[in-house]
Coordinates of C-alpha atoms in Angstrom, one line a residue:
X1 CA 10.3 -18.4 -0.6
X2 CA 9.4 -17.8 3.1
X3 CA 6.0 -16.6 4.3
X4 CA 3.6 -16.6 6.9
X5 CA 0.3 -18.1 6.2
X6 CA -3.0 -16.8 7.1
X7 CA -5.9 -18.9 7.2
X8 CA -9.4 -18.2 6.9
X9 CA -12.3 -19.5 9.1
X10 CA -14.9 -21.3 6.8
X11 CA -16.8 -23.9 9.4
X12 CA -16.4 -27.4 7.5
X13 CA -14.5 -26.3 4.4
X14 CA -11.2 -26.4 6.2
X15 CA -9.9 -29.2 4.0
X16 CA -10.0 -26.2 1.1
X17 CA -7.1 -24.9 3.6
X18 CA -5.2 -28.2 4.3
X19 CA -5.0 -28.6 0.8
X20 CA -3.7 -24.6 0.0
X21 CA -0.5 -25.5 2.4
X22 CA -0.4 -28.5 0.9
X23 CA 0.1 -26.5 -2.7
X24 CA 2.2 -24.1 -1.3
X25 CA 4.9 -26.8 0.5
X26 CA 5.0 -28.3 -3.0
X27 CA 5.6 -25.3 -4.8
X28 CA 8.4 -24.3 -2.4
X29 CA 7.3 -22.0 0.3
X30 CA 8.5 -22.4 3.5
X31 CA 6.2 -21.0 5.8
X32 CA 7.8 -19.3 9.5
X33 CA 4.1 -19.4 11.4
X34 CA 0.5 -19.7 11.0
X35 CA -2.4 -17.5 12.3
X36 CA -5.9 -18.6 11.6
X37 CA -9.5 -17.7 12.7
X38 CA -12.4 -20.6 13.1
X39 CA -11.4 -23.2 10.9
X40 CA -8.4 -21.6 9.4
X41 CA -7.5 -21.7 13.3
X42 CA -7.3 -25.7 13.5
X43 CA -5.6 -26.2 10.2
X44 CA -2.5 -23.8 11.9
X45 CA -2.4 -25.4 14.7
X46 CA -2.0 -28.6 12.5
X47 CA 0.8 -27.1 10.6
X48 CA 2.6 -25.4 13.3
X49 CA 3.5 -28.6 15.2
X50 CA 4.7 -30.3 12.3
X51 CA 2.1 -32.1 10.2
X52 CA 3.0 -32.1 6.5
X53 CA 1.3 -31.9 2.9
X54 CA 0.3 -36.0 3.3
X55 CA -0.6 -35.9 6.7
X56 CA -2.8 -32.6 6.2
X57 CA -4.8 -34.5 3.6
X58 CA -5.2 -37.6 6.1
X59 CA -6.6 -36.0 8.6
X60 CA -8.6 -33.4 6.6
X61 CA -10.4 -35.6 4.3
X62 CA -10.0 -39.0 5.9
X63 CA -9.8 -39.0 9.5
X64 CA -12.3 -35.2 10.5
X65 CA -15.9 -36.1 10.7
X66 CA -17.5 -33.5 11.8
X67 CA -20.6 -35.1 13.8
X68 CA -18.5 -36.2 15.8
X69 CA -17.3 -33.3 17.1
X70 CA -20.9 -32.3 18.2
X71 CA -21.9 -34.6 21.0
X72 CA -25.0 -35.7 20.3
X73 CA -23.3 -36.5 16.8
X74 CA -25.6 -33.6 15.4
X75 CA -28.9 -34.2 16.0
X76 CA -30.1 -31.1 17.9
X77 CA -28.1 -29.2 15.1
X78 CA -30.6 -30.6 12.7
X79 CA -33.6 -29.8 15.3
X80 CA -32.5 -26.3 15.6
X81 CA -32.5 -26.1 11.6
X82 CA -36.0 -27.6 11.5
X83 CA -36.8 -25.3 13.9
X84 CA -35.7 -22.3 12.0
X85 CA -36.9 -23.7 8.5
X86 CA -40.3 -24.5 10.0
X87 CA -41.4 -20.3 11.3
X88 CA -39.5 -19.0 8.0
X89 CA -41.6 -21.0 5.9
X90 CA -44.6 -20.0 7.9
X91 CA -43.9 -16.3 8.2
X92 CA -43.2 -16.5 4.4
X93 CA -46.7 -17.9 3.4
X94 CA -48.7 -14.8 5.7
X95 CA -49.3 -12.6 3.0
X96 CA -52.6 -10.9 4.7
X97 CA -53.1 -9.9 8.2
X98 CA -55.3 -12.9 9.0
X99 CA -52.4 -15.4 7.8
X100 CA -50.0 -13.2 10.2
X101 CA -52.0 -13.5 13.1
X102 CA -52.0 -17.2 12.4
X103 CA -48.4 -17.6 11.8
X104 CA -47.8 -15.9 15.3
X105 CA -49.8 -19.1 16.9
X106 CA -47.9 -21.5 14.9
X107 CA -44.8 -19.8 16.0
X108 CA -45.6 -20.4 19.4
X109 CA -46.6 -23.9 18.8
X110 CA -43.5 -24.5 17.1
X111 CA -41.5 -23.3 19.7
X112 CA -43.5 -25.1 22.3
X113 CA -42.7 -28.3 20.1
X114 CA -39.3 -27.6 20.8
X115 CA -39.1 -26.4 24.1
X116 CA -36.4 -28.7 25.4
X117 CA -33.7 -27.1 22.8
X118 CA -34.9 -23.8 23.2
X119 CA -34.0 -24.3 27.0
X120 CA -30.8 -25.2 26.5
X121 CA -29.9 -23.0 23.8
X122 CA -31.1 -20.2 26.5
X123 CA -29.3 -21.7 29.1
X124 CA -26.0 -22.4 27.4
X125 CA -25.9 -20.2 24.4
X126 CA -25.1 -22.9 22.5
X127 CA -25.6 -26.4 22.1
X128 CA -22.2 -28.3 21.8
X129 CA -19.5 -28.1 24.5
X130 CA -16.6 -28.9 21.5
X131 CA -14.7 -31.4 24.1
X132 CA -14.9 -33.7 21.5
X133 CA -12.6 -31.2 18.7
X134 CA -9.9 -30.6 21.9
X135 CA -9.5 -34.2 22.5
X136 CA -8.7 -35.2 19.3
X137 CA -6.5 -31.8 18.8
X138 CA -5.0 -33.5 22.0
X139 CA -4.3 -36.6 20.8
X140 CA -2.6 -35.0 17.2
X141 CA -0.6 -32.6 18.8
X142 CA 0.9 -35.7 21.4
X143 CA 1.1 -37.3 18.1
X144 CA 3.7 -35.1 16.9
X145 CA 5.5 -33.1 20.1
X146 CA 4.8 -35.6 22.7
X147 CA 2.4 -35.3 25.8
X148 CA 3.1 -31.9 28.2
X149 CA 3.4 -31.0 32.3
X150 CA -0.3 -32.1 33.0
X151 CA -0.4 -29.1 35.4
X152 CA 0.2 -26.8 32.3
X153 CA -1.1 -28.9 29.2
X154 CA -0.5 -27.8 25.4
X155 CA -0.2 -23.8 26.1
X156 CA 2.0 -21.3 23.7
X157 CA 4.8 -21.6 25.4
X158 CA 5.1 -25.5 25.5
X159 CA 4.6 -25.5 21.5
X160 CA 7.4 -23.0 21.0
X161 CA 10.0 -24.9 24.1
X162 CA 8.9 -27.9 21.6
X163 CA 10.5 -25.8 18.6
X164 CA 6.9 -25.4 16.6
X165 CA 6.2 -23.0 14.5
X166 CA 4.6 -19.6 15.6
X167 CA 0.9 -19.7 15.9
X168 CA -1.6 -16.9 16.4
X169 CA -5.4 -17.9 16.8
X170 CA -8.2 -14.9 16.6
X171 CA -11.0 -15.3 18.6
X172 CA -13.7 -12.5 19.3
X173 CA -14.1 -11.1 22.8
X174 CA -17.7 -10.2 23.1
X175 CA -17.2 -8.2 26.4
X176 CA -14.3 -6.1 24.8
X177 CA -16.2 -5.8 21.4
X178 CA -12.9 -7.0 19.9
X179 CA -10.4 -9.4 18.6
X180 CA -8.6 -11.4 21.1
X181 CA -5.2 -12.6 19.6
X182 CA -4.0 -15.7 21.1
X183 CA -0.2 -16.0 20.6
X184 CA 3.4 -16.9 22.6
X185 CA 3.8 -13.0 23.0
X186 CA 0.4 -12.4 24.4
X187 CA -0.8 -15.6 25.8
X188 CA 2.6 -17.9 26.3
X189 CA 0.6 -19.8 29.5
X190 CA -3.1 -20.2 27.5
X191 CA -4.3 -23.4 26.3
X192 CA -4.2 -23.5 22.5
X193 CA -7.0 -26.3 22.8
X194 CA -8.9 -23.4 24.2
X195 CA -7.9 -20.5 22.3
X196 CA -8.7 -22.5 19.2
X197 CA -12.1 -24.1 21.0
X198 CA -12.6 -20.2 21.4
X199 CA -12.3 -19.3 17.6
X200 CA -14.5 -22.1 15.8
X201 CA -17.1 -21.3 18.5
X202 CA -19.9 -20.4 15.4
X203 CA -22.8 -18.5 17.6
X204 CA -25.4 -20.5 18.6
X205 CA -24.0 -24.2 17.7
X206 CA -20.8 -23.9 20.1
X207 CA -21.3 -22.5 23.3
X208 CA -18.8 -19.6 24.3
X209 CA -15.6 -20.2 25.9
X210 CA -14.6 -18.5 29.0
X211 CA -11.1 -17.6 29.3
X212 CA -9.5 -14.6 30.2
X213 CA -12.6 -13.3 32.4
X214 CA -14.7 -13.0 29.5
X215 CA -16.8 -14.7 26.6
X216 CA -15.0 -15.9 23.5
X217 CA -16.8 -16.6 20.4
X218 CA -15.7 -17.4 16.6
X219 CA -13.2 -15.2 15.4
X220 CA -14.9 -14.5 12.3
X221 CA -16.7 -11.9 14.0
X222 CA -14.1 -9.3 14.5
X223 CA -11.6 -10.9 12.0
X224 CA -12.2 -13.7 9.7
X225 CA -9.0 -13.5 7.8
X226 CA -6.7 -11.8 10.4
X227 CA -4.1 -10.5 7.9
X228 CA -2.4 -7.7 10.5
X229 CA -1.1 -11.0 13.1
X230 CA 2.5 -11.0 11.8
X231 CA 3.0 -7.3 11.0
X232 CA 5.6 -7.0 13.9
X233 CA 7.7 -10.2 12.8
X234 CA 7.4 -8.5 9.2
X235 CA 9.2 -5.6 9.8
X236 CA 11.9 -7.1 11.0
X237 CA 12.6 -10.0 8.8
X238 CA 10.8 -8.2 5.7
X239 CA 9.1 -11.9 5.0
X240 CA 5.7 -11.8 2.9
X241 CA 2.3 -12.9 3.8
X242 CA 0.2 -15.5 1.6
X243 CA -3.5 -15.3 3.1
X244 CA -5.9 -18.2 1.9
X245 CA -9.2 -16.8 1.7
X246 CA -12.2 -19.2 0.9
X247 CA -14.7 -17.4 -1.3
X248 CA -18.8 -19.1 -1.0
X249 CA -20.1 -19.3 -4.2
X250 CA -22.6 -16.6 -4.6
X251 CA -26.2 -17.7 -4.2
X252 CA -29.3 -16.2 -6.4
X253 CA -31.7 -14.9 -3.5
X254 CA -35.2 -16.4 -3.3
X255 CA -37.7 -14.8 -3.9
X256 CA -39.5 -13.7 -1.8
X257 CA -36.6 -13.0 1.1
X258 CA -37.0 -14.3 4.3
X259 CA -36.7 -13.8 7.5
X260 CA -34.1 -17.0 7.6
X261 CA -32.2 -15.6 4.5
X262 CA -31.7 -12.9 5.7
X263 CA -30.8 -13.4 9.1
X264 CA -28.2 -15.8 7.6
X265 CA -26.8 -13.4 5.3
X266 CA -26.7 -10.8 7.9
X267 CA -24.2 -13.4 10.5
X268 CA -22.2 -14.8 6.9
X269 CA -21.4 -10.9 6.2
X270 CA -20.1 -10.4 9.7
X271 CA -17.9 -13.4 9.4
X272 CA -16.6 -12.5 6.4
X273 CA -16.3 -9.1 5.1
X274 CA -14.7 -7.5 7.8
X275 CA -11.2 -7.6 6.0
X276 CA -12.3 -6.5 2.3
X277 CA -11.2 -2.9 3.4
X278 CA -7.9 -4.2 5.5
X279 CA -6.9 -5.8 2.3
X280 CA -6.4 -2.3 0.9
X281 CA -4.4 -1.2 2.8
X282 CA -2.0 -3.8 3.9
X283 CA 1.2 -4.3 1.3
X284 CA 3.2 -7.4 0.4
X285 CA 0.6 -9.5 1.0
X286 CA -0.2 -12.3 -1.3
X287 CA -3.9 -13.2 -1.2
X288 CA -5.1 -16.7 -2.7
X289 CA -9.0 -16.3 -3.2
X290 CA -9.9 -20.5 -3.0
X291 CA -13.5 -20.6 -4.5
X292 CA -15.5 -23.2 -2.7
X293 CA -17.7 -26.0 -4.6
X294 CA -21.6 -24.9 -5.0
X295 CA -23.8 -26.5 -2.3
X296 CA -21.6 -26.8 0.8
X297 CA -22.9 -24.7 3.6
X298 CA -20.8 -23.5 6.3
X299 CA -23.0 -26.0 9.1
X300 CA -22.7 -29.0 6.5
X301 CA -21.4 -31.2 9.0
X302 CA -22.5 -34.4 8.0
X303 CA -20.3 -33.4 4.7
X304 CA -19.1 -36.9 3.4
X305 CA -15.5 -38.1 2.1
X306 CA -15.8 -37.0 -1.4
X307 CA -17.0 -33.7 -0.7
X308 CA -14.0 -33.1 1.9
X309 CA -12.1 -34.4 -1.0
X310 CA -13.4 -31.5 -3.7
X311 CA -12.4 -29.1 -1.0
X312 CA -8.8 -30.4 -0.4
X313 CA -8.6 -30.6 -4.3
X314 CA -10.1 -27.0 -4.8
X315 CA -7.7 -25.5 -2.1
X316 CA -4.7 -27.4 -4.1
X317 CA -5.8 -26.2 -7.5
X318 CA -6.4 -22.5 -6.3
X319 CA -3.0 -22.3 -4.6
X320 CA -0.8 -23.9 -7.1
X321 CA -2.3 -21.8 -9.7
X322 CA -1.9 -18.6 -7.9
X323 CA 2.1 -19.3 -7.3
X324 CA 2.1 -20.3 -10.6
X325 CA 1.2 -16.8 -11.9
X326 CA 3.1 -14.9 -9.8
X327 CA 6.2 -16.3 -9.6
X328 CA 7.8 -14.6 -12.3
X329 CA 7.0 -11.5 -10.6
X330 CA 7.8 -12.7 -6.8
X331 CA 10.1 -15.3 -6.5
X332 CA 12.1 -16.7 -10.1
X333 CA 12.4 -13.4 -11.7
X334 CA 16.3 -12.7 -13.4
X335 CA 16.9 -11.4 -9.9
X336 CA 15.3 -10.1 -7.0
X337 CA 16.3 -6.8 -8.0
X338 CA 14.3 -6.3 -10.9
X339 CA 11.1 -8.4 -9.0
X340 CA 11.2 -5.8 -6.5
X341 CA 11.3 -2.5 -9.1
X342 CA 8.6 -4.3 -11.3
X343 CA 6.8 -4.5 -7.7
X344 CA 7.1 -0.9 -6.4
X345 CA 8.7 1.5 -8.8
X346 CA 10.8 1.8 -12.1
X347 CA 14.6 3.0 -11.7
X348 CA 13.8 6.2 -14.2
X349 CA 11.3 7.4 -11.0
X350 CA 13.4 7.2 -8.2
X351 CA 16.7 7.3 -9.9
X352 CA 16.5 11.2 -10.2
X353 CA 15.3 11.8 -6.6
X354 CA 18.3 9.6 -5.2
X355 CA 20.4 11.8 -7.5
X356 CA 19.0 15.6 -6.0
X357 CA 19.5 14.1 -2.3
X358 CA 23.1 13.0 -2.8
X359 CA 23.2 17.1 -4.6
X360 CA 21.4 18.6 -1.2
X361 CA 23.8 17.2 1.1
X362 CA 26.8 17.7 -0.8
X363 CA 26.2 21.3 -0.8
X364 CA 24.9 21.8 2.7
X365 CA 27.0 19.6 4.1
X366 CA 31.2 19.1 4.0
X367 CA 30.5 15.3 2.6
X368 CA 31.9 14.6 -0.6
X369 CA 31.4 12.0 -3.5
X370 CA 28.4 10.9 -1.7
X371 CA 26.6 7.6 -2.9
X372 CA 22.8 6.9 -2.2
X373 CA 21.2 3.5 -2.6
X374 CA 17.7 2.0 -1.1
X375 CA 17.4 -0.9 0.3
X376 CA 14.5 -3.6 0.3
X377 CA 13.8 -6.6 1.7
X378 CA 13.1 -9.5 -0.6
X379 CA 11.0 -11.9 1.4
X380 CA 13.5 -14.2 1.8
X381 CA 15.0 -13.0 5.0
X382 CA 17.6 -10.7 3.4
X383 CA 17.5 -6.8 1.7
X384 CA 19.4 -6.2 -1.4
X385 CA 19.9 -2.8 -2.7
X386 CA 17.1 -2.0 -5.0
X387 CA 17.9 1.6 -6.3
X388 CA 21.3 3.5 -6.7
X389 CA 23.0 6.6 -7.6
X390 CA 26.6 6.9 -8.1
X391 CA 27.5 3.3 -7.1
X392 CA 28.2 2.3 -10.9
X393 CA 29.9 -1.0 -11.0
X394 CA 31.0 -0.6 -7.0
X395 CA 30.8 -4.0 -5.2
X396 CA 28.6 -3.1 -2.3
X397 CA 26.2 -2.5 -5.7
X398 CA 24.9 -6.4 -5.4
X399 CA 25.5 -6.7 -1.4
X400 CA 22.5 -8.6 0.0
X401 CA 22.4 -8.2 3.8
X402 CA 20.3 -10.0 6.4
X403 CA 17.6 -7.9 8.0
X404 CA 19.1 -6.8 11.0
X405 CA 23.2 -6.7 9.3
X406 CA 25.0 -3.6 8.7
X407 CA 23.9 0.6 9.1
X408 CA 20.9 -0.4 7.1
X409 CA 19.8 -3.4 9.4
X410 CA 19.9 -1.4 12.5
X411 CA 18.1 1.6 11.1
X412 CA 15.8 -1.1 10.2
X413 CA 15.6 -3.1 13.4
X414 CA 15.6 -0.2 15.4
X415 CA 13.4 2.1 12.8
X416 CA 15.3 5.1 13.6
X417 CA 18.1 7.0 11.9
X418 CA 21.9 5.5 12.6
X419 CA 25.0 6.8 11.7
X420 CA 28.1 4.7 11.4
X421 CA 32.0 5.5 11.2
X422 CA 32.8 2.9 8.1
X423 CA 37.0 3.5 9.0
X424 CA 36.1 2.0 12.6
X425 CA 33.3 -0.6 11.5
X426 CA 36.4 -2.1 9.5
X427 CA 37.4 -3.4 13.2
X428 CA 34.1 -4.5 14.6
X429 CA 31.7 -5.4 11.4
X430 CA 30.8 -8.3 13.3
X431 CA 30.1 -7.1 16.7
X432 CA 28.7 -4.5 16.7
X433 CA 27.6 -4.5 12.6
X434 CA 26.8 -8.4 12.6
X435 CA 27.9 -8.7 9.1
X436 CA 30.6 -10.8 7.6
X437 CA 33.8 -10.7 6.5
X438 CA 32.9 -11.2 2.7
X439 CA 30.2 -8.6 2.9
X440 CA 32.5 -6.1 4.7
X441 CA 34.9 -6.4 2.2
X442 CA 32.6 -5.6 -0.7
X443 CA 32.5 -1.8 0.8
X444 CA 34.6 0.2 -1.2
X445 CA 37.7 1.5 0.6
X446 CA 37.2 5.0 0.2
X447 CA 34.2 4.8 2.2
X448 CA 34.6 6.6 5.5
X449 CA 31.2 8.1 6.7
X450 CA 27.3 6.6 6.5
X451 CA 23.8 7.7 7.7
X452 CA 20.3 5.1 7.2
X453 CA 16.9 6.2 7.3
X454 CA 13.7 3.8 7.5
X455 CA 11.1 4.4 4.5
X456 CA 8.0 4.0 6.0
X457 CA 4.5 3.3 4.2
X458 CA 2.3 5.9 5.8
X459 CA -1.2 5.3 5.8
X460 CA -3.9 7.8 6.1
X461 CA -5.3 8.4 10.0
X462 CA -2.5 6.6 11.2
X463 CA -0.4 9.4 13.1
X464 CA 2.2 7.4 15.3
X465 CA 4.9 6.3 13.9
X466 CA 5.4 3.2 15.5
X467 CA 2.6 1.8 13.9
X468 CA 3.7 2.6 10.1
X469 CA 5.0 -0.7 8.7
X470 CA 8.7 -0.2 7.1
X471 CA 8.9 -0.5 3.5
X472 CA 12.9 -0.3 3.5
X473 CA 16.0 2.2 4.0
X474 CA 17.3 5.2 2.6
X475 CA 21.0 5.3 3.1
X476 CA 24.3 8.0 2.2
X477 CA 27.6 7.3 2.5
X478 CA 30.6 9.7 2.5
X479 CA 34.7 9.6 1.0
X480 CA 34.3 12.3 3.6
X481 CA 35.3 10.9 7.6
X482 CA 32.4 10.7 9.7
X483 CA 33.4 13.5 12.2
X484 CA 34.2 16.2 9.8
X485 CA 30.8 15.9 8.0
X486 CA 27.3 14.6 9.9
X487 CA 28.6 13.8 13.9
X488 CA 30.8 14.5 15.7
X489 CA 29.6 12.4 18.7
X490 CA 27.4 15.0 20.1
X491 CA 23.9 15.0 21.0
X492 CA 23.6 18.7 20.0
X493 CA 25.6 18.3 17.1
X494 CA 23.7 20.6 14.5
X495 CA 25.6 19.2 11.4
X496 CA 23.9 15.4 12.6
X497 CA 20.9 17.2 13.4
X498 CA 20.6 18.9 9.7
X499 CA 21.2 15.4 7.9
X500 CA 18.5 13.7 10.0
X501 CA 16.2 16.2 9.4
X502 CA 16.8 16.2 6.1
X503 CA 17.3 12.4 5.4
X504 CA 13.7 11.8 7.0
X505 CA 12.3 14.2 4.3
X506 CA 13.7 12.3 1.8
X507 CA 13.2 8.6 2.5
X508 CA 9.5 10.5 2.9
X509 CA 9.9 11.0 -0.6
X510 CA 11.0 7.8 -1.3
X511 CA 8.4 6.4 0.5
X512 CA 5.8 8.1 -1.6
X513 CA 7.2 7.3 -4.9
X514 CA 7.1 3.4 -4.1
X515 CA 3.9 3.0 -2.4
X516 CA 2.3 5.1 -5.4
X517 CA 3.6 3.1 -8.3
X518 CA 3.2 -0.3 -6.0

C-alpha cells in the first residue's frame, strides 16, 4: 500500500508519531512523502531522509531530551510557569472586591519579582532561540545524506538532488494571517532547519522565525494536521493519505475556571481544532486518532525515558490497530475491485446509469455497440476499472493502468475530456498512450473510437474547477471509427462538441452517485 503520511504537531509527544510510522512500515505501507506541522514537522523530516522504524525509536525515545533543546536547559520555562501559576492562583482566591483590589498589588509584585523574564519575553517574544533542535537536525540529516554546499545548507532542493522523500512543513505566517507551506515546489532554496524551527515555534516558549520577510510561528495555528499538502500529487497518482492525529485525553475542568485554564484551553483549541471541519470534506483519507497517555502536557519537557516510551508504544498500538481493521476493506480485500465498490458505491447503483449513457449516445450519435466502464484509482499507483456496462467477459474488463496510461490516464492527468482513435493508437500505444504491449492487446479488436471524462468530487462553495479533486474517469468506446462518430479533427466539430457536453453531464452523475454512497 502506498500513502503519504501526515503528521500532527503535539509539542513533546512526537515519539506517539515515530512510533505510528514505525506501525505502518511494519504493516506494509510504503509511504511517497511526509508533511507535518510542530512536532509532526520533525518526525517528517526524520523519515524523509531515510531513517527507519529502529532508528525512529532511537532517537525518539532514547536519544531527544527535550531541555536540551531550550538553552538554558529549561529553567526560565519553569519561571514563566510559576509566574503564570502564581496570579491564577491569586486572581482565583479574590472572591470580593477588597480581595481584587489586593490581588492587583500582588500581581504587580509578582511581575516585578520577575522582571528580568518579563523583559525578555517582551523583547524577544519568546524565550528560546531553538539553535540547539537545528543542530542536532543538522547533525541527523549529515548522518544520513551527507553534509551540503555550506553556501546553501540543507534546503528543499538539496534533500530531493539527495533522492529523499517529499516533505512539506506548515508553519503559520502571522503577517499573512495564514499557513505558510514549506515544500520543493514552493520553497526548493529554504532551509528546512528553518522551515521546521518555524513550525515547532509554540508562542511564547520559542521565539518567531523570520524568513520570507515575515514572522513564522507554530504551525498548529492555521493548521495542526495539514491534511490538503499532497492533494496535487493525489490526483495524479490517485495514492491515499494516512494522517496520525494525537488526541489529549480530555481533562475534567476545575472548578472554579481560571484565568490560566482558560487561557490555555483557548491556545490548545487553536492548535488543534482547526481541521475537525477539513476532515469532512476531504475523501480517501485514512485518519489514525493516537490517544495520548493521561498527564503529559504539551510543555512537559523534562518528560523522562519511560514516558517517551508509553508514547512511542501508544502511537505503535493505535496505528497497527487501525490498519488492522481496515485492511479488509483497503488493501487485502478479494480484489481491489470489490474494495473500491464497498468504498464508494454498489454495482446495482451505477450499473443502470452506465447503461442509459451508453443508450443516449447511441441514439444521438452514429456510435454503435458502445461500451462504458469507470475507472478508479486504487492507491497503489494504478486505476482498474471499477464499474461496466456491456464489457461482459471482454479482456480490457480486468485492465489495470497506471495513472497517467492510456485515454483514461490523460483525461486524468490532464483533467479534461480526450478523445482517442483506438485503429491508430494500435501504432503508437506507447508514445503517445504510454501503455504497453500486454495492456494494448487486452482491447478488443473491434474497438475503433473512445472519449474519457474526469469524475470530479464537487464540493459545496467551491466554484473553479481546478480545485475539485478527481475521483476517477468516465469513459465510452465505439465499434464505430472515430471520424464517423464524435471528431472529425475539428475544433468546431459539433458531433465532438455534443459528446463532451454530454459526457460531462454524466460523469456529473457519476460523480454524485459515488460521493453519496462513499
Amino acid at each position: 500500500m502506498k500513502a503519504y503520511a501526515i503528521l500532527d504537531g503535539g509539542g513533546v509527544k512526537g515519539a506517539a508519531l515515530a512510533g505510528a510510522l514505525s506501525a505502518a512500515s511494519d504493516q506494509g505501507i510504503e509511504f511517497l512523502g511526509y508533511g507535518g506541522t510542530s512536532a509532526g514537522a520533525i518526525v517528517a523530516l526524520l523519515a524523509a531522509v531515510g531513517f527507519g522504524p529502529a532508528e525512529l525509536h532511537q532517537i525518539s525515545v532514547e536519544e531527544i531530551t527535550f531541555t536540551e533543546f531550550l538553552d538554558d536547559g529549561g529553567a526560565e520555562l519553569e519561571q514563566l510557569k510559576r509566574l503564570t501559576s502564581e496570579i491564577d492562583d491569586t486572581w482565583r482566591a479574590a472572591t470580593t472586591a477588597p480581595k481584587k483590589l489586593g490581588a492587583a498589588f500582588v500581581t504587580g509584585k509578582v511581575f516585578l519579582a520577575h522582571r528580568d523574564l518579563v523583559k525578555r519575553l517582551l523583547a524577544n517574544l519568546g524565550l528560546y532561540t531553538g539553535g540547539k533542535l537545528k543542530a542536532f537536525l543538522a547533525a541527523k540529516i549529515s548522518q544520513k545524506i551527507g553534509n551540503p554546499p555550506q553556501e546553501t545548507g540543507f534546503t528543499f532542493r538539496y534533500l530531493h538532488d539527495q533522492g529523499c522523500a517529499p516533505l512539506k512543513v506548515v508553519a503559520a505566517d502571522l503577517p499573512r494571517r495564514a499557513p505558510s507551506v514549506y515544500s520543493l515546489e514552493n520553497s526548493a532554496n529554504t532551509s528546512v532547519l528553518d522551515a521546521v524551527r518555524a513550525s515547532m515555534s509554540y508562542p511564547f516558549v520559542f521565539r518567531p522565525v523570520q524568513l520570507h520577510g515575515g514572522y513564522q510561528v507554530d504551525g498548529g495555528l492555521s493548521s495542526n494536521l495539514p491534511l490538503s499538502v499532497f492533494e496535487k500529487e493525489r490526483s495524479l497518482d490517485g495514492s491515499t493519505v494516512m494522517a496520525f492525529d494525537l488526541e489529549a485525553a480530555r481533562k475534567n475542568q476545575p472548578v472554579p475556571y481560571g484565568m490560566k485554564q482558560f487561557c490555555g484551553d483557548l491556545l490548545a483549541t487553536a492548535l488543534e481544532s482547526g481541521e475537525l471541519l477539513v476532515r469532512e470534506l476531504l475523501r480517501g483519507v485514512h485518519h489514525v486518532r493516537i490517544a495520548i497517555p493521561e498527564g503529559i502536557d504539551t510543555l512537559d519537557f523534562a518528560i523522562p525515558v519511560a514516558t517517551r516510551e508509553a508514547l512511542f508504544n501508544a502511537g505503535y498500538k493505535a496505528t497497527a490497530a487501525y490498519i488492522r481493521r481496515i485492511v479488509p476493506q483497503w488493501q487485502q480485500a478479494n480484489s481491489d475491485i470489490e474494495a473500491l465498490q464497498a468504498s464508494h458505491a454498489p454495482p446495482r447503483i451505477v450499473v443502470p446509469v452506465l447503461k442509459a449513457a451508453a443508450g443516449e449516445l447511441e441514439r444521438t450519435t452514429k456510435a454503435e455497440n458502445v461500451r462504458v466502464q469507470v475507472m478508479l484509482p486504487t492507491g497503489h499507483g494504478y486505476r482498474v476499472v471499477t464499474y461496466s456496462y456491456n464489457m461482459d467477459n471482454d479482456a480490457d474488463l480486468e485492465m489495470m493502468l497506471e495513472m497517467e496510461a492510456g485515454c483514461t490516464g490523460r483525461s486524468w492527468t490532464e483533467r479534461k475530456p480526450i478523445f482517442a482513435d483506438l485503429e491508430e493508437a494500435k501504432k503508437s500505444f506507447e508514445t503517445r498512450w504510454k501503455m504497453t504491449k500486454a495492456q494494448q492487446n487486452r482491447i478488443p479488436a473491434g474497438r475503433r473510437a473512445m472519449c474519457s471524462f474526469p469524475i470530479f468530487e464537487k464540493v459545496i462553495g467551491m466554484h473553479n474547477e481546478k480545485d475539485w479533486r478527481m475521483i476517477g474517469t468516465l469513459s465510452f468506446d465505439s465499434s464505430s471509427r472515430l471520424q464517423d462518430v464524435w471528431k472529425d479533427g475539428s475544433e468546431n466539430d459539433l458531433a465532438a462538441r455534443f459528446v463532451v457536453d454530454a459526457g460531462k453531464l454524466w460523469a456529473d452523475i457519476v460523480g454524485r452517485l459515488l460521493d453519496h454512497n462513499a
